[in-house]
PDB file of C-alpha atoms in Angstrom:
ATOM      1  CA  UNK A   1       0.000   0.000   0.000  1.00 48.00           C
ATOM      2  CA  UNK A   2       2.677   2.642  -0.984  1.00 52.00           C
ATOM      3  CA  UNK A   3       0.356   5.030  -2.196  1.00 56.00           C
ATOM      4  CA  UNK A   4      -1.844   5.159   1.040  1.00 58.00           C
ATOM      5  CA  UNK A   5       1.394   4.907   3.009  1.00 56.00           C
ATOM      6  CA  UNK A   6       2.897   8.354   1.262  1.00 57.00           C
ATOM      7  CA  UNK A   7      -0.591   9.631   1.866  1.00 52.00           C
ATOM      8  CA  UNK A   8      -0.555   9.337   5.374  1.00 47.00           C
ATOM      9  CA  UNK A   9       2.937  11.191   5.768  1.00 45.00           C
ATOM     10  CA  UNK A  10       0.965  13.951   4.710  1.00 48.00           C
ATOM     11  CA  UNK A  11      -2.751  15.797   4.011  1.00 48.00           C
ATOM     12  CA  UNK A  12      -3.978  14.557   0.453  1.00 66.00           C
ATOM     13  CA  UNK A  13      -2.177  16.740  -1.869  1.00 73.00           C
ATOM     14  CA  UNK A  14      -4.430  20.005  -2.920  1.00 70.00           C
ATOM     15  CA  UNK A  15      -4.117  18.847  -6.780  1.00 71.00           C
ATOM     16  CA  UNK A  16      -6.548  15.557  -5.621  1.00 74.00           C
ATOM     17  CA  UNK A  17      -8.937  19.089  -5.604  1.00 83.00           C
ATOM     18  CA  UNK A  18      -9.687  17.403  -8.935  1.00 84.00           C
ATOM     19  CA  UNK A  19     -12.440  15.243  -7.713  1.00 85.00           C
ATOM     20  CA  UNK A  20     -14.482  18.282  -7.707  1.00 89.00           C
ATOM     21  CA  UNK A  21     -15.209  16.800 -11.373  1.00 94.00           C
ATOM     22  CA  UNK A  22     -17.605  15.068 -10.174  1.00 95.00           C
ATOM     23  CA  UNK A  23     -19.850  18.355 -10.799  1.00 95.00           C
ATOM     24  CA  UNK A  24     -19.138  18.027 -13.770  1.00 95.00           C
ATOM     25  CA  UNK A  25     -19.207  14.428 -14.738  1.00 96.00           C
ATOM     26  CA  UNK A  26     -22.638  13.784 -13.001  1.00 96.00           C
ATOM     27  CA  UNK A  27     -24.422  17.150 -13.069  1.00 94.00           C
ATOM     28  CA  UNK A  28     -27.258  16.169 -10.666  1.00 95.00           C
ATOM     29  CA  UNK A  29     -24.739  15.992  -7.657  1.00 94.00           C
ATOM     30  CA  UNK A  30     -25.015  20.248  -8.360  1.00 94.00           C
ATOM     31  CA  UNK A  31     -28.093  19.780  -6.637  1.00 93.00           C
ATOM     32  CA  UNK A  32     -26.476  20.465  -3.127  1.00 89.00           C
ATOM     33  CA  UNK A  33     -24.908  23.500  -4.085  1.00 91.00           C
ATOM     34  CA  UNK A  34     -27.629  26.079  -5.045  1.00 87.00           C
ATOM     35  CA  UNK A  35     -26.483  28.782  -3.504  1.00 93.00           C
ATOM     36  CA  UNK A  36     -22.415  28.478  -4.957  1.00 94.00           C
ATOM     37  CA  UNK A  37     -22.921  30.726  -8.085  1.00 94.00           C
ATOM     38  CA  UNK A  38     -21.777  30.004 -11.585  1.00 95.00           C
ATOM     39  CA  UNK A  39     -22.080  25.917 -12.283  1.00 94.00           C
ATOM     40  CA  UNK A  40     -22.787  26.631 -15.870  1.00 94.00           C
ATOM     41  CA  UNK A  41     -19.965  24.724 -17.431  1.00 94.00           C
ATOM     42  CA  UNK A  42     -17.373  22.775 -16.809  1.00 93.00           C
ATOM     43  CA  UNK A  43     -14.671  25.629 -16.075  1.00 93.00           C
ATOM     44  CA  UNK A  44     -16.922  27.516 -13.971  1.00 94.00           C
ATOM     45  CA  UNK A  45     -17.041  24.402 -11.929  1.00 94.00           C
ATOM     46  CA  UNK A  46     -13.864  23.426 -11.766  1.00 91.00           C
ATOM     47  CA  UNK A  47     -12.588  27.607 -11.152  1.00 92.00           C
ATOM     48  CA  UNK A  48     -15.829  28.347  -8.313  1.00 93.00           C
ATOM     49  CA  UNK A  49     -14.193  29.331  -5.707  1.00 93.00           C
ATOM     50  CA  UNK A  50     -16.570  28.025  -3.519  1.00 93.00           C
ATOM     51  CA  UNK A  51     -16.417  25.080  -4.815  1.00 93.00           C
ATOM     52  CA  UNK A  52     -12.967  24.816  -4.256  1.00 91.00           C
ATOM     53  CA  UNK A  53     -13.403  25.984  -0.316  1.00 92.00           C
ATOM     54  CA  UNK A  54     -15.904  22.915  -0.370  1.00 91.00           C
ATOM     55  CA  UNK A  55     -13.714  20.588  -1.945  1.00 91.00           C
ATOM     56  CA  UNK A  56     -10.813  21.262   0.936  1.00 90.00           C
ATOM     57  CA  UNK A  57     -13.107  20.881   3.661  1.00 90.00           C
ATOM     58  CA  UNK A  58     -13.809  17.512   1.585  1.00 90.00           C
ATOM     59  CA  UNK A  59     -10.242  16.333   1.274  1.00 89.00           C
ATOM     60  CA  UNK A  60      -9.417  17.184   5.094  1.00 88.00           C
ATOM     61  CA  UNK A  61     -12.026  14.674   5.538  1.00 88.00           C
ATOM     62  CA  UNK A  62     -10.531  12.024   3.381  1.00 88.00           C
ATOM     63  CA  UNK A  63      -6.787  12.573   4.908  1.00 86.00           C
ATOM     64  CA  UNK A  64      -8.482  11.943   8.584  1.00 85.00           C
ATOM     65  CA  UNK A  65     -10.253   8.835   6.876  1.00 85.00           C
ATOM     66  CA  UNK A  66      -6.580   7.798   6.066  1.00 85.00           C
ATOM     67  CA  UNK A  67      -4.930   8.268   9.559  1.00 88.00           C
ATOM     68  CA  UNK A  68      -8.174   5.900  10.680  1.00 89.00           C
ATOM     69  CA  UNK A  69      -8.630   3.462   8.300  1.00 89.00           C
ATOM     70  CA  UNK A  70      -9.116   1.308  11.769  1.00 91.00           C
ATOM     71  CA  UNK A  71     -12.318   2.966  12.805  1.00 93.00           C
ATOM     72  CA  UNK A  72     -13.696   4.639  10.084  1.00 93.00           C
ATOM     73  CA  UNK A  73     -17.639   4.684  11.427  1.00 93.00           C
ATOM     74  CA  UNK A  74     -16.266   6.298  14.534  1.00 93.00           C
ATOM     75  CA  UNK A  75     -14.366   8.698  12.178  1.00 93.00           C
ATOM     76  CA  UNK A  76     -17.353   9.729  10.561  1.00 94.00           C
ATOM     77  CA  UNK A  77     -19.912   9.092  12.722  1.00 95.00           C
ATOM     78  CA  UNK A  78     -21.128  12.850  13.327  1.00 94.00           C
ATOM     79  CA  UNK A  79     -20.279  13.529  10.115  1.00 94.00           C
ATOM     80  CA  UNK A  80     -23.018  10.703   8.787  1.00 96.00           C
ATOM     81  CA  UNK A  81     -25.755  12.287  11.260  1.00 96.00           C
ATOM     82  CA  UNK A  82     -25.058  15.991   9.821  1.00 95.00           C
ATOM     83  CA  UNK A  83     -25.269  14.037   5.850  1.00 95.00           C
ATOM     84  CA  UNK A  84     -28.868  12.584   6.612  1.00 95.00           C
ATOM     85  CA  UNK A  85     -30.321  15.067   9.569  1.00 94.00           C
ATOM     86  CA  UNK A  86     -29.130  18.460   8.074  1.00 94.00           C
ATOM     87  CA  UNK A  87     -27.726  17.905   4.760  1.00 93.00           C
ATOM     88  CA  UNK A  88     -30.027  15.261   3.070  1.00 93.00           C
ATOM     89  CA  UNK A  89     -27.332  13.984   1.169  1.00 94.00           C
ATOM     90  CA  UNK A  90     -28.439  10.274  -0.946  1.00 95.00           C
ATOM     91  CA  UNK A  91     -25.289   8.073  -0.104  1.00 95.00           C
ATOM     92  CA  UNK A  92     -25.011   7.023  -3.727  1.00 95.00           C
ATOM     93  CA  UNK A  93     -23.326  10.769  -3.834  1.00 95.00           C
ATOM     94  CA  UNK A  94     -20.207   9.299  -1.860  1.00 95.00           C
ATOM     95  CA  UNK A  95     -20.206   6.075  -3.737  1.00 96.00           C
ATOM     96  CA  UNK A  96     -19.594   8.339  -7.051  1.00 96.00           C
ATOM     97  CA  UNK A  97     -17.403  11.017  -5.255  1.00 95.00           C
ATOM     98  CA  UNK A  98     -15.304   8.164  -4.105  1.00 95.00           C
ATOM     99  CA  UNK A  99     -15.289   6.827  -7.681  1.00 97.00           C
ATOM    100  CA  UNK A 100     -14.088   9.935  -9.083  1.00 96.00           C
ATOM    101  CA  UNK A 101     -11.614  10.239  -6.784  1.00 94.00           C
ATOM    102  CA  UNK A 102      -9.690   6.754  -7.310  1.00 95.00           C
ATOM    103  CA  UNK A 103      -9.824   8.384 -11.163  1.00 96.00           C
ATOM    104  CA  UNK A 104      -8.085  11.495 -10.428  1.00 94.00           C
ATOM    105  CA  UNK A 105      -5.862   9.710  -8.165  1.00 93.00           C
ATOM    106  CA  UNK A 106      -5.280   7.349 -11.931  1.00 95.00           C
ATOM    107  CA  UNK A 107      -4.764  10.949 -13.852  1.00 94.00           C
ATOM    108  CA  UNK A 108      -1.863  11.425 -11.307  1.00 92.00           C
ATOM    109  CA  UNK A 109       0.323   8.597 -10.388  1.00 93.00           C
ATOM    110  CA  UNK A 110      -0.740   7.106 -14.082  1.00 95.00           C
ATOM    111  CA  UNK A 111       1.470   3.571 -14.561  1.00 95.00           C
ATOM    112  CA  UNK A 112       2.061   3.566 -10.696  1.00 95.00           C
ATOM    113  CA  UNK A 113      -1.736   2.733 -10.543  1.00 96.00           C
ATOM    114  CA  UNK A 114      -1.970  -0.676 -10.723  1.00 97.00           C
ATOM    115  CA  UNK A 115      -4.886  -2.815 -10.886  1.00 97.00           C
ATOM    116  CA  UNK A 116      -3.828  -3.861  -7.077  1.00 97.00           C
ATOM    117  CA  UNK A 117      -3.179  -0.034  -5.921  1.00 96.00           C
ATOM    118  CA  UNK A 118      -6.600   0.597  -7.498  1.00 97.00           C
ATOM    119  CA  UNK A 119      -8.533  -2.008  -5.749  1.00 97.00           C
ATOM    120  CA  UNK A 120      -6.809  -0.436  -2.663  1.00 95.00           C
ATOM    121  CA  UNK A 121      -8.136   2.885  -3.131  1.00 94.00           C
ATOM    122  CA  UNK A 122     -11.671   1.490  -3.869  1.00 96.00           C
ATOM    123  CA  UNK A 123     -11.469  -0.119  -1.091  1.00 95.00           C
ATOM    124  CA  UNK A 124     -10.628   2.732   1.395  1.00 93.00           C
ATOM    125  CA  UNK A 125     -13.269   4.836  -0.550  1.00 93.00           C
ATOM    126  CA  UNK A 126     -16.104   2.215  -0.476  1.00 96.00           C
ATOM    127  CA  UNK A 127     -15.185   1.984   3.528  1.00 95.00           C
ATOM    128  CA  UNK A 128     -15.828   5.598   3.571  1.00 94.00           C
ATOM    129  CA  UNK A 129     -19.213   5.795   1.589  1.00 96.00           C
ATOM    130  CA  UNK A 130     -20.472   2.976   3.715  1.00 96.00           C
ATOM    131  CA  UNK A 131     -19.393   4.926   7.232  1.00 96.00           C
ATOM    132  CA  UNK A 132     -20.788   8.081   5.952  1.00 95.00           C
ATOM    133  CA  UNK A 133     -24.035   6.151   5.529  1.00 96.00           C
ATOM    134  CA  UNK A 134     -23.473   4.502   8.790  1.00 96.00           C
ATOM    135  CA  UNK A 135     -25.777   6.859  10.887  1.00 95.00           C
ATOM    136  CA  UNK A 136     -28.395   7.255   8.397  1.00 95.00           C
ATOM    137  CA  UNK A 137     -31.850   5.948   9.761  1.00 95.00           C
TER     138      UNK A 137
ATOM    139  CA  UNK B   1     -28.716  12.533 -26.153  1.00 87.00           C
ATOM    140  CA  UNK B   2     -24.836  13.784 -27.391  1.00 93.00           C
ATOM    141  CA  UNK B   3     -23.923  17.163 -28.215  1.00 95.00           C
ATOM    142  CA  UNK B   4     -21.575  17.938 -31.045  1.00 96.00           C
ATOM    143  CA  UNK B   5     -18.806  18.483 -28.375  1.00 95.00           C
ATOM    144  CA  UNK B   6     -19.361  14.952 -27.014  1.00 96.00           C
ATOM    145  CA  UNK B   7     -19.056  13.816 -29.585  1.00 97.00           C
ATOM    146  CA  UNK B   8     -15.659  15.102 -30.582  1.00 96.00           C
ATOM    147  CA  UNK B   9     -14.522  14.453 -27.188  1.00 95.00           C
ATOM    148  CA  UNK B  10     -15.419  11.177 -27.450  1.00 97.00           C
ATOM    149  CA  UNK B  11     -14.224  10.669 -31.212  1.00 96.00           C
ATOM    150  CA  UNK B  12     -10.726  11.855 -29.784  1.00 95.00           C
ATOM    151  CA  UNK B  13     -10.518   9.576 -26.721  1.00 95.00           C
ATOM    152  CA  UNK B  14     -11.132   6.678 -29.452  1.00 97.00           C
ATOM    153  CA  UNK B  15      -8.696   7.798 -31.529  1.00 95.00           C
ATOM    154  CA  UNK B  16      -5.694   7.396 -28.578  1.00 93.00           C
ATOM    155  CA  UNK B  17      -7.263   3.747 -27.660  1.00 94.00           C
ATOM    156  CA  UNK B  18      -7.357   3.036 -31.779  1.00 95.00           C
ATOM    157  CA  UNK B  19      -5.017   0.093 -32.520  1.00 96.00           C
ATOM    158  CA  UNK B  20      -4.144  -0.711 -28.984  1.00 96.00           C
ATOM    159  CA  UNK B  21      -7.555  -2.335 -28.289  1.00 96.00           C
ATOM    160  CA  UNK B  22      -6.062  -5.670 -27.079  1.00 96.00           C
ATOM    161  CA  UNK B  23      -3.493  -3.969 -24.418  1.00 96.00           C
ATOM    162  CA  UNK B  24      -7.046  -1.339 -23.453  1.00 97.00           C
ATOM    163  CA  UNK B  25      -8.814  -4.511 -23.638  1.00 97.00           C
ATOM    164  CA  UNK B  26      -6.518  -6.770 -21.076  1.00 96.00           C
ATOM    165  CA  UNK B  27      -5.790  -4.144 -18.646  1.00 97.00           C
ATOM    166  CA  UNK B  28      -9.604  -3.155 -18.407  1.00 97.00           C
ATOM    167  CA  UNK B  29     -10.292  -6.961 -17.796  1.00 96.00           C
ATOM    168  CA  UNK B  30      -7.507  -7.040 -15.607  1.00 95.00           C
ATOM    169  CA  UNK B  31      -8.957  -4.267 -13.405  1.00 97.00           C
ATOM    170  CA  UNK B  32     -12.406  -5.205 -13.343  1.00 97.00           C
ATOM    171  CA  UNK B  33     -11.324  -8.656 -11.394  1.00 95.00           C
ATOM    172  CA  UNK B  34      -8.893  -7.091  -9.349  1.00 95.00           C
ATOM    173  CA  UNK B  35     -11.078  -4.422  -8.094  1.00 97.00           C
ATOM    174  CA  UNK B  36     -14.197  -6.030  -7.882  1.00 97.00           C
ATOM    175  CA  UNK B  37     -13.699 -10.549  -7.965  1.00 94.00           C
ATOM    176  CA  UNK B  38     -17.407 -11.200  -8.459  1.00 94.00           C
ATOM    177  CA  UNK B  39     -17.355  -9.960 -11.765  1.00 95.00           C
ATOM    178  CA  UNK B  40     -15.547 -13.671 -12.443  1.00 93.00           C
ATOM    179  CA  UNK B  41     -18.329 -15.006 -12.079  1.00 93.00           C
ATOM    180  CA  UNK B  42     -19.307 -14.003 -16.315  1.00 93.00           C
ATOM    181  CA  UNK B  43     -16.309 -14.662 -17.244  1.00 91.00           C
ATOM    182  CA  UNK B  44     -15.416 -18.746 -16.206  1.00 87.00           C
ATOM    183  CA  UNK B  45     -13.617 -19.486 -19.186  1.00 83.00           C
ATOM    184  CA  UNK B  46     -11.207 -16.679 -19.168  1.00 82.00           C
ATOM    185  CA  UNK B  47      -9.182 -18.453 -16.148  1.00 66.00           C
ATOM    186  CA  UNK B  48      -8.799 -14.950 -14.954  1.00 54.00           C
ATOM    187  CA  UNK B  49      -5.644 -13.203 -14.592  1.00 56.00           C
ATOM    188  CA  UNK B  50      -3.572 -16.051 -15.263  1.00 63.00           C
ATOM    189  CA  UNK B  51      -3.948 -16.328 -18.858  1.00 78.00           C
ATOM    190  CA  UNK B  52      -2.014 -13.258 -20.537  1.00 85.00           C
ATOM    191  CA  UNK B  53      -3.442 -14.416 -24.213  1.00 89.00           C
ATOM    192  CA  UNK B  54      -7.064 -15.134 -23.238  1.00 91.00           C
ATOM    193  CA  UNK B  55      -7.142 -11.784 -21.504  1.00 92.00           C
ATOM    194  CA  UNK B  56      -5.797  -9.774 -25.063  1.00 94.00           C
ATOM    195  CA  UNK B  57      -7.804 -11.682 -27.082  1.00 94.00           C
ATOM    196  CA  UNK B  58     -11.415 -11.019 -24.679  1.00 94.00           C
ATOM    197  CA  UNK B  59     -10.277  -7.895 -23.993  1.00 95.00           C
ATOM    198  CA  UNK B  60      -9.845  -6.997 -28.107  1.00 96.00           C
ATOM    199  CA  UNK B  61     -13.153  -8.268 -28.672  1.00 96.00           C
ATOM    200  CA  UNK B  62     -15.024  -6.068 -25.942  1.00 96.00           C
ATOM    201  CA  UNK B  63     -13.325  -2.803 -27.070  1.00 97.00           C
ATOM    202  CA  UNK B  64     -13.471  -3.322 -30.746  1.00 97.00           C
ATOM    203  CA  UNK B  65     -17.511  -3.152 -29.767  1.00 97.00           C
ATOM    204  CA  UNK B  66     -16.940   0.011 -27.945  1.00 97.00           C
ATOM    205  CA  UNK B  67     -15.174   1.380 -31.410  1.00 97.00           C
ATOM    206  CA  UNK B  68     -18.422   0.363 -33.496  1.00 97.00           C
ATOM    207  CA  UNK B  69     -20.336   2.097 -30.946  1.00 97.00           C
ATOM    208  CA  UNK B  70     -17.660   5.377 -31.305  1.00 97.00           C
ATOM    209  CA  UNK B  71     -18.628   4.777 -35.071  1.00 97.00           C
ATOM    210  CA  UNK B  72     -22.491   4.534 -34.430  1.00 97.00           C
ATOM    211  CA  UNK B  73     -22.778   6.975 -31.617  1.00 94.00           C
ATOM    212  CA  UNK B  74     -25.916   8.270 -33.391  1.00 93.00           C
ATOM    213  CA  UNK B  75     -27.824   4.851 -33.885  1.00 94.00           C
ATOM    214  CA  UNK B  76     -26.484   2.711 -31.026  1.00 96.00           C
ATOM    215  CA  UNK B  77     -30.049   0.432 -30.572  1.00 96.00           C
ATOM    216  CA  UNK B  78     -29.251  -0.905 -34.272  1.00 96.00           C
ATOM    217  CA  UNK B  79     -25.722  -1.296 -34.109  1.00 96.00           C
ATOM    218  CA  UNK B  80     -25.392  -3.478 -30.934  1.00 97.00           C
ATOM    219  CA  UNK B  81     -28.963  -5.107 -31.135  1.00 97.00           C
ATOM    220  CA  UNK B  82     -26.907  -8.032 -31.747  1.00 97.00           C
ATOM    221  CA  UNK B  83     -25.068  -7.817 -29.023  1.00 97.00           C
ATOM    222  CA  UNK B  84     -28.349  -6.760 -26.495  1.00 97.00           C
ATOM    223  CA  UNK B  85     -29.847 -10.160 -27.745  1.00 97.00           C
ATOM    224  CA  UNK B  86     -26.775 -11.590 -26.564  1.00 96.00           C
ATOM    225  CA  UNK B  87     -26.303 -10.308 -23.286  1.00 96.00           C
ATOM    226  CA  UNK B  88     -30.243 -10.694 -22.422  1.00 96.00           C
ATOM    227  CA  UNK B  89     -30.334 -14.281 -23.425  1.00 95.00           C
ATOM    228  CA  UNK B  90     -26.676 -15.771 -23.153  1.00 95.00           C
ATOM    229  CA  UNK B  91     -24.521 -13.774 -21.038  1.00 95.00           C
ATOM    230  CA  UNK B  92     -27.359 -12.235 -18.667  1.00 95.00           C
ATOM    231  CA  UNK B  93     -25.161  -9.885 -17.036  1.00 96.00           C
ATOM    232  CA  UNK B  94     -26.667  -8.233 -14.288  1.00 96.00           C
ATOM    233  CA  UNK B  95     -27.131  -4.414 -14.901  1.00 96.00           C
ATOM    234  CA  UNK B  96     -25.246  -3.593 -11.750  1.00 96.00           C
ATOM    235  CA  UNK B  97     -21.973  -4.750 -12.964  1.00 97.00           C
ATOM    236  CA  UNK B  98     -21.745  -2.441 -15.977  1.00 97.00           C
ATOM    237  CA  UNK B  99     -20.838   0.714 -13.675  1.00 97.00           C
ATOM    238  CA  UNK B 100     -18.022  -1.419 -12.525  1.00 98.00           C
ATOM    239  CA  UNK B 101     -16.913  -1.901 -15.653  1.00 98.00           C
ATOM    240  CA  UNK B 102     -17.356   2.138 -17.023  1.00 98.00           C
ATOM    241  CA  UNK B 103     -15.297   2.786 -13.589  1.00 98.00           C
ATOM    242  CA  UNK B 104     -12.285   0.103 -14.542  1.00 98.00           C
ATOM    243  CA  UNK B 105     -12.540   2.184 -17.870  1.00 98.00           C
ATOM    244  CA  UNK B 106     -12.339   5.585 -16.704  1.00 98.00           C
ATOM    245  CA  UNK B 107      -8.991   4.249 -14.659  1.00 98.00           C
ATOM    246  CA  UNK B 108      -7.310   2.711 -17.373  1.00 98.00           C
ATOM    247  CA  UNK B 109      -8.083   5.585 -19.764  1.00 97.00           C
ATOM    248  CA  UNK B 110      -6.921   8.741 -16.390  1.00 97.00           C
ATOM    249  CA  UNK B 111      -3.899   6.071 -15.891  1.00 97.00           C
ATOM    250  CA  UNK B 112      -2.689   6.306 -19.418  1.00 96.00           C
ATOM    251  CA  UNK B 113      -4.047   9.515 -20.584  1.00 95.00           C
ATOM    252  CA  UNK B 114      -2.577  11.986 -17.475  1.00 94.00           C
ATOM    253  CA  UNK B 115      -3.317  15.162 -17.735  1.00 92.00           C
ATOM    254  CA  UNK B 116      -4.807  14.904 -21.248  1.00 93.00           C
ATOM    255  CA  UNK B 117      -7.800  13.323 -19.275  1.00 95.00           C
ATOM    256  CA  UNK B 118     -10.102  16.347 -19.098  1.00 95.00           C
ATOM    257  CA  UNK B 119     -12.591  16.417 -17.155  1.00 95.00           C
ATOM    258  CA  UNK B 120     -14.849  17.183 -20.235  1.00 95.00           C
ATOM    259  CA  UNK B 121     -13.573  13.929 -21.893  1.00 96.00           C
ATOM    260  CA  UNK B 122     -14.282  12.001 -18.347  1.00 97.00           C
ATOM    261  CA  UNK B 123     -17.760  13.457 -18.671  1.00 97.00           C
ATOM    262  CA  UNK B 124     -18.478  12.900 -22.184  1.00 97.00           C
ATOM    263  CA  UNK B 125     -16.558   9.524 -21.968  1.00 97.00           C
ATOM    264  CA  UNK B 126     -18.863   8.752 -18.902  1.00 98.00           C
ATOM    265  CA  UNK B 127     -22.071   9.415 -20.306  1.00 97.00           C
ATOM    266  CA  UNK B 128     -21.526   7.889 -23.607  1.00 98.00           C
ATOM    267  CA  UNK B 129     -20.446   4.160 -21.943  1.00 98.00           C
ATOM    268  CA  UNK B 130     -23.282   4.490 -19.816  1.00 97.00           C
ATOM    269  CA  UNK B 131     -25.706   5.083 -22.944  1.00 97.00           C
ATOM    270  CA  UNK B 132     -23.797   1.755 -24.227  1.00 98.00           C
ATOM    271  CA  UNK B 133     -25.040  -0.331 -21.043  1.00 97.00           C
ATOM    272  CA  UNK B 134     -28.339   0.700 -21.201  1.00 97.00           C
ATOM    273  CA  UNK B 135     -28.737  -0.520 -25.015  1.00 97.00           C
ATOM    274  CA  UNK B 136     -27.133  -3.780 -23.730  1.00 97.00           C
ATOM    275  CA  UNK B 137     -29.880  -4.312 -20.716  1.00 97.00           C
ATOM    276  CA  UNK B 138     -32.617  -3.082 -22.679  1.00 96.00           C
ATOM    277  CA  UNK B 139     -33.716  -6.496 -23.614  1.00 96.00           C
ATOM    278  CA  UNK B 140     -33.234  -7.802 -20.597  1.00 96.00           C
ATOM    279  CA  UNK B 141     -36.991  -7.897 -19.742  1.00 95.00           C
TER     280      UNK B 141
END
């Protein structure tokens, strides 16, 4: 697990910022984010600043998911409660988020990700989808 | 329904996979079981990853069907109708597995591609593989 391993030596590099594609790739996830201005094309998405602010909060997320990959429903447990009680947020959002994630994480370490680093990744972010959804009643 | 720029964007993505289909092919196979073993299941005679020839020559078939639907983007219900019988009443793959699949696709195309892997092409790519699937299932039932 070399990849996960340099990821835990440090917060998920700000270029994995890139999953914020998933705007873009499946429009109907937009449906959260209303009120963040211009989502008219793809590099109004992928510029929104506000997006961007999102997407950090987002990726802190993901590098605590990594230091925990022991007790990920603990991790996220709040964070599951605030998805369904406040945010309404259909889990099959962090299957796909997840999913574009692993294919940014493809765009950047390209021959380095190997069908077995791959299966890794989806791993880690199918653990996460299912603790985010861990709370939801 | 594709717009004129998906279908460029998806016309250009074709043309980097283009004469490479076996090597696309195998490592897209190759993924699929890694990442997710149930798929196996369809796939009984392919002995899996231990069989570097079977693998290139499955793999060659599957994506030389993705290049006739590149060529018939526009009619895709006639062009693979032989192929939808096929999967409704011999393979009888179950409609969940094809995401799988468009996912394994995506990686292998962002793994080889880089930075040339807009996001655009990702979307356009997406939706277009996902249109495929559905003319596959439609017969299902």
């Amino acid at each position: 697990m070399v990849v996960l391993g340099e990821m835990k030596r440090k917060l998920l590099p700000l270029h994995f910022l890139q999953f914020i594609r998933l705007l873009v790739v499946y429009p109907w996830t937009q449906r959260f984010f209303d009120s963040f201005g211009n989502l008219s094309s793809a590099s109004a998405i992928m510029g929104n600043p506000k997006v961007k602010a999102h997407g950090k909060k987002v990726l802190t997320s993901l590098g605590d998911a990594i230091k925990n990959l022991d007790d990920l429903k603990g991790t996220f447990a709040q964070l599951s409660e605030l998805h369904c009680d406040k945010l309404h947020v259909d889990p099959e959002n962090f299957r796909l988020l997840g999913n574009v994630l692993v294919t940014v994480l493809a765009i950047h370490f390209g021959k380095e990700f190997t069908p077995e680093v791959q299966a890794s990744w989806q791993k880690m972010v199918a653990g996460v989808a299912s603790a985010l959804s861990s709370r939801y009643h | 329904m594709l717009s004129a720029r998906e279908r460029a964007q998806i016309a250009q993505v074709w043309d980097l996979i283009a004469g490479h289909e076996a090597q696309f092919g195998a490592e897209l196979l190759l993924r699929l079981f890694t990442v997710y073993p149930s798929t196996k299941v369809y796939f009984p005679h392919l002995n899996a990853c231990q069989d570097a020839t079977q693998l290139l020559s499955h793999g060659q078939r599957m994506l030389a069907a993705v290049g006739a639907a590149v060529q018939h983007m526009d009619h895709l219900r006639a062009a693979l109708s032989p192929l939808a019988d096929l999967h409704a009443l011999v393979l009888r793959v179950d409609p969940a597995n094809f995401p799988l699949l468009i996912q394994c696709f995506h990686v292998v195309l962002a793994s080889h591609l880089q930075d040339e892997f807009t996001v655009e092409m990702q979307a356009a790519w997406d939706k277009f593989l996902t249109g495929v699937a559905v003319v596959l299932t439609e017969k299902y039932r």
